PDB file of C-alpha atoms in Angstrom:
ATOM      1  CA  MET A 269      -9.184  83.722  23.011  1.00  0.00           C
ATOM      2  CA  LYS A 270     -11.111  81.749  25.236  1.00  0.00           C
ATOM      3  CA  ILE A 271     -14.469  83.151  26.479  1.00  0.00           C
ATOM      4  CA  ASP A 272     -14.992  83.337  30.012  1.00  0.00           C
ATOM      5  CA  ASN A 273     -18.279  83.005  32.135  1.00  0.00           C
ATOM      6  CA  PHE A 274     -18.534  87.072  32.156  1.00  0.00           C
ATOM      7  CA  TYR A 275     -18.290  87.202  28.394  1.00  0.00           C
ATOM      8  CA  GLN A 276     -20.754  84.455  28.078  1.00  0.00           C
ATOM      9  CA  ALA A 277     -23.077  86.317  30.336  1.00  0.00           C
ATOM     10  CA  ALA A 278     -22.904  89.494  28.292  1.00  0.00           C
ATOM     11  CA  PHE A 279     -23.733  87.476  25.114  1.00  0.00           C
ATOM     12  CA  GLU A 280     -26.690  85.620  26.806  1.00  0.00           C
ATOM     13  CA  GLU A 281     -27.993  89.398  27.202  1.00  0.00           C
ATOM     14  CA  ALA A 282     -27.274  90.112  23.395  1.00  0.00           C
ATOM     15  CA  LEU A 283     -29.333  86.837  22.541  1.00  0.00           C
ATOM     16  CA  ALA A 284     -32.136  87.955  25.190  1.00  0.00           C
ATOM     17  CA  GLY A 285     -32.492  91.531  23.281  1.00  0.00           C
ATOM     18  CA  PHE A 286     -32.542  89.593  19.687  1.00  0.00           C
ATOM     19  CA  SER A 287     -35.195  87.481  21.005  1.00  0.00           C
ATOM     20  CA  GLU A 288     -37.224  90.412  22.478  1.00  0.00           C
ATOM     21  CA  GLY A 289     -37.017  92.045  18.735  1.00  0.00           C
ATOM     22  CA  GLY A 290     -34.498  94.616  19.853  1.00  0.00           C
ATOM     23  CA  ILE A 291     -30.840  95.150  18.973  1.00  0.00           C
ATOM     24  CA  PRO A 292     -28.810  92.230  20.157  1.00  0.00           C
ATOM     25  CA  ILE A 293     -26.116  93.920  22.321  1.00  0.00           C
ATOM     26  CA  GLY A 294     -25.400  92.682  25.595  1.00  0.00           C
ATOM     27  CA  SER A 295     -23.252  93.894  28.844  1.00  0.00           C
ATOM     28  CA  VAL A 296     -22.104  93.094  32.161  1.00  0.00           C
ATOM     29  CA  LEU A 297     -20.366  95.063  34.942  1.00  0.00           C
ATOM     30  CA  VAL A 298     -18.111  92.944  37.027  1.00  0.00           C
ATOM     31  CA  HIS A 299     -17.005  93.802  40.349  1.00  0.00           C
ATOM     32  CA  ARG A 300     -14.010  91.623  41.889  1.00  0.00           C
ATOM     33  CA  GLY A 301     -15.309  88.522  40.274  1.00  0.00           C
ATOM     34  CA  VAL A 302     -18.974  89.134  40.750  1.00  0.00           C
ATOM     35  CA  VAL A 303     -21.639  90.384  38.219  1.00  0.00           C
ATOM     36  CA  ILE A 304     -23.137  93.410  39.722  1.00  0.00           C
ATOM     37  CA  GLY A 305     -25.099  94.649  36.817  1.00  0.00           C
ATOM     38  CA  ARG A 306     -26.161  93.157  33.532  1.00  0.00           C
ATOM     39  CA  GLY A 307     -28.289  94.365  30.551  1.00  0.00           C
ATOM     40  CA  HIS A 308     -29.096  94.641  26.949  1.00  0.00           C
ATOM     41  CA  ASN A 309     -29.802  97.287  24.264  1.00  0.00           C
ATOM     42  CA  ARG A 310     -33.598  98.131  25.069  1.00  0.00           C
ATOM     43  CA  ARG A 311     -34.131 101.177  22.810  1.00  0.00           C
ATOM     44  CA  ILE A 312     -36.626  99.299  20.973  1.00  0.00           C
ATOM     45  CA  GLN A 313     -38.335  97.577  23.699  1.00  0.00           C
ATOM     46  CA  LYS A 314     -38.731 100.510  26.006  1.00  0.00           C
ATOM     47  CA  GLY A 315     -38.846 103.465  23.399  1.00  0.00           C
ATOM     48  CA  SER A 316     -35.689 104.691  24.980  1.00  0.00           C
ATOM     49  CA  ALA A 317     -32.884 107.157  23.485  1.00  0.00           C
ATOM     50  CA  ILE A 318     -30.094 105.919  25.772  1.00  0.00           C
ATOM     51  CA  LEU A 319     -30.563 102.268  26.702  1.00  0.00           C
ATOM     52  CA  HIS A 320     -27.520 100.644  24.952  1.00  0.00           C
ATOM     53  CA  GLY A 321     -26.238  97.467  26.294  1.00  0.00           C
ATOM     54  CA  GLU A 322     -23.616  99.170  28.423  1.00  0.00           C
ATOM     55  CA  MET A 323     -26.217 101.837  29.761  1.00  0.00           C
ATOM     56  CA  ASP A 324     -28.595  99.287  30.827  1.00  0.00           C
ATOM     57  CA  ALA A 325     -26.022  97.161  32.757  1.00  0.00           C
ATOM     58  CA  LEU A 326     -24.994 100.229  34.426  1.00  0.00           C
ATOM     59  CA  GLU A 327     -28.459 101.218  35.356  1.00  0.00           C
ATOM     60  CA  ASN A 328     -29.197  97.804  36.498  1.00  0.00           C
ATOM     61  CA  ALA A 329     -26.238  97.910  38.827  1.00  0.00           C
ATOM     62  CA  GLY A 330     -27.803 100.910  40.500  1.00  0.00           C
ATOM     63  CA  ARG A 331     -25.978 103.823  42.194  1.00  0.00           C
ATOM     64  CA  LEU A 332     -22.573 102.792  43.346  1.00  0.00           C
ATOM     65  CA  PRO A 333     -19.799 104.399  45.099  1.00  0.00           C
ATOM     66  CA  ALA A 334     -16.964 105.639  42.738  1.00  0.00           C
ATOM     67  CA  ASP A 335     -14.722 103.104  44.179  1.00  0.00           C
ATOM     68  CA  ILE A 336     -16.757 100.130  42.916  1.00  0.00           C
ATOM     69  CA  TYR A 337     -16.549 101.309  39.213  1.00  0.00           C
ATOM     70  CA  LYS A 338     -13.025 101.886  39.615  1.00  0.00           C
ATOM     71  CA  ASN A 339     -12.249  98.284  40.419  1.00  0.00           C
ATOM     72  CA  SER A 340     -14.688  96.757  37.884  1.00  0.00           C
ATOM     73  CA  VAL A 341     -14.524  95.426  34.385  1.00  0.00           C
ATOM     74  CA  LEU A 342     -17.182  95.921  31.742  1.00  0.00           C
ATOM     75  CA  TYR A 343     -17.943  93.251  29.416  1.00  0.00           C
ATOM     76  CA  THR A 344     -20.047  94.236  26.183  1.00  0.00           C
ATOM     77  CA  THR A 345     -20.530  92.373  23.040  1.00  0.00           C
ATOM     78  CA  LEU A 346     -19.879  95.070  20.728  1.00  0.00           C
ATOM     79  CA  SER A 347     -17.212  97.876  20.485  1.00  0.00           C
ATOM     80  CA  PRO A 348     -18.708 100.869  22.693  1.00  0.00           C
ATOM     81  CA  CYS A 349     -20.164 103.882  20.984  1.00  0.00           C
ATOM     82  CA  ALA A 350     -19.311 107.503  21.928  1.00  0.00           C
ATOM     83  CA  MET A 351     -22.057 107.679  24.579  1.00  0.00           C
ATOM     84  CA  CYS A 352     -21.263 104.354  26.311  1.00  0.00           C
ATOM     85  CA  THR A 353     -17.663 105.508  26.075  1.00  0.00           C
ATOM     86  CA  GLY A 354     -18.397 108.546  27.969  1.00  0.00           C
ATOM     87  CA  ALA A 355     -20.018 106.557  30.674  1.00  0.00           C
ATOM     88  CA  ILE A 356     -16.934 104.243  30.867  1.00  0.00           C
ATOM     89  CA  LEU A 357     -14.859 107.128  31.266  1.00  0.00           C
ATOM     90  CA  LEU A 358     -16.828 109.176  33.502  1.00  0.00           C
ATOM     91  CA  TYR A 359     -17.078 106.351  35.969  1.00  0.00           C
ATOM     92  CA  LYS A 360     -13.285 105.527  35.464  1.00  0.00           C
ATOM     93  CA  ILE A 361     -13.993 101.644  34.568  1.00  0.00           C
ATOM     94  CA  PRO A 362     -10.356 100.551  34.032  1.00  0.00           C
ATOM     95  CA  LYS A 363     -10.989  97.742  31.604  1.00  0.00           C
ATOM     96  CA  VAL A 364     -13.355  96.982  28.955  1.00  0.00           C
ATOM     97  CA  VAL A 365     -13.736  93.243  27.308  1.00  0.00           C
ATOM     98  CA  ILE A 366     -15.261  93.770  23.809  1.00  0.00           C
ATOM     99  CA  GLY A 367     -16.739  90.932  21.961  1.00  0.00           C
ATOM    100  CA  GLU A 368     -16.257  92.218  18.446  1.00  0.00           C
ATOM    101  CA  HIS A 369     -15.653  95.410  16.500  1.00  0.00           C
ATOM    102  CA  THR A 370     -15.960  93.821  13.022  1.00  0.00           C
ATOM    103  CA  THR A 371     -19.491  95.127  12.575  1.00  0.00           C
ATOM    104  CA  PHE A 372     -19.087  98.447  14.384  1.00  0.00           C
ATOM    105  CA  MET A 373     -16.116 100.076  15.628  1.00  0.00           C
ATOM    106  CA  GLY A 374     -16.749 102.573  18.598  1.00  0.00           C
ATOM    107  CA  GLU A 375     -14.448 104.679  20.430  1.00  0.00           C
ATOM    108  CA  GLU A 376     -11.677 102.236  21.171  1.00  0.00           C
ATOM    109  CA  THR A 377      -8.897 104.581  20.575  1.00  0.00           C
ATOM    110  CA  LEU A 378     -10.317 107.191  22.972  1.00  0.00           C
ATOM    111  CA  LEU A 379     -10.807 104.766  25.595  1.00  0.00           C
ATOM    112  CA  ARG A 380      -6.833 103.587  25.262  1.00  0.00           C
ATOM    113  CA  SER A 381      -5.991 107.071  25.149  1.00  0.00           C
ATOM    114  CA  ARG A 382      -7.532 107.635  28.491  1.00  0.00           C
ATOM    115  CA  GLY A 383      -5.767 104.793  30.115  1.00  0.00           C
ATOM    116  CA  VAL A 384      -8.547 102.118  29.867  1.00  0.00           C
ATOM    117  CA  GLU A 385      -7.447  98.533  28.966  1.00  0.00           C
ATOM    118  CA  VAL A 386      -9.329  97.447  25.951  1.00  0.00           C
ATOM    119  CA  VAL A 387      -9.477  93.867  25.024  1.00  0.00           C
ATOM    120  CA  VAL A 388     -11.064  92.696  21.807  1.00  0.00           C
ATOM    121  CA  LEU A 389     -12.172  89.040  21.676  1.00  0.00           C
ATOM    122  CA  GLN A 390     -13.426  88.875  18.113  1.00  0.00           C
ATOM    123  CA  HIS A 391     -15.948  86.309  19.129  1.00  0.00           C
ATOM    124  CA  LYS A 392     -17.302  84.631  16.050  1.00  0.00           C
ATOM    125  CA  GLU A 393     -20.906  84.026  17.433  1.00  0.00           C
ATOM    126  CA  SER A 394     -21.190  87.666  18.609  1.00  0.00           C
ATOM    127  CA  ILE A 395     -20.120  88.639  14.955  1.00  0.00           C
ATOM    128  CA  GLN A 396     -22.810  86.267  13.358  1.00  0.00           C
ATOM    129  CA  LEU A 397     -25.398  87.650  15.480  1.00  0.00           C
ATOM    130  CA  MET A 398     -24.820  91.288  14.771  1.00  0.00           C
ATOM    131  CA  GLU A 399     -24.281  90.315  11.177  1.00  0.00           C
ATOM    132  CA  ARG A 400     -27.941  88.717  11.130  1.00  0.00           C
ATOM    133  CA  PHE A 401     -29.355  91.532  12.809  1.00  0.00           C
ATOM    134  CA  ILE A 402     -27.970  94.338  10.525  1.00  0.00           C
ATOM    135  CA  ARG A 403     -28.785  92.146   7.358  1.00  0.00           C
ATOM    136  CA  GLU A 404     -32.511  91.656   8.723  1.00  0.00           C
ATOM    137  CA  LYS A 405     -33.170  94.949  10.492  1.00  0.00           C
ATOM    138  CA  PRO A 406     -31.071  97.553   8.695  1.00  0.00           C
ATOM    139  CA  ASP A 407     -33.299 100.429   9.589  1.00  0.00           C
ATOM    140  CA  LEU A 408     -33.095  99.777  13.230  1.00  0.00           C
ATOM    141  CA  TRP A 409     -29.468  99.450  13.107  1.00  0.00           C
ATOM    142  CA  ASN A 410     -28.813 102.795  11.440  1.00  0.00           C
ATOM    143  CA  GLU A 411     -31.300 104.349  14.074  1.00  0.00           C
ATOM    144  CA  ASP A 412     -29.175 103.015  16.880  1.00  0.00           C
ATOM    145  CA  ILE A 413     -26.019 104.195  15.895  1.00  0.00           C
ATOM    146  CA  GLY A 414     -27.243 107.653  14.748  1.00  0.00           C
ATOM    147  CA  GLU A 415     -27.253 107.132  10.980  1.00  0.00           C
ATOM    148  CA  PRO A 416     -30.275 108.416   8.409  1.00  0.00           C
TER     149      PRO A 416
END
């Protein structure tokens, strides 16, 4: 599957997170062909409990009317966890484009069951980046996904 500029922007966010010593997951929120929010996992950098890539992109988009979310697409480099899935459902974002779900399978079934269109790219570079991170920093990865 061809990688578009929006997914590329999410992947660049993941690379930024990795270069900062954080967890390499990036995300962008796109409304009618324009990126309105972008971010990456900043749990390590900010000492945050909730700043996953998707949450950071939503936060950076700022407070928006419900209609904006309902006409947006969220791009993320990794399958969304339960927390990020909850935000997608809360704001009724109708489509999520996921870079990969090889290293972590999030709540894709729940998203689909609630009518969200889920597209999984299986982006080779995203898989390789996450595999490298998990291999090099397993403790940080386990902390991020709530494992002991």
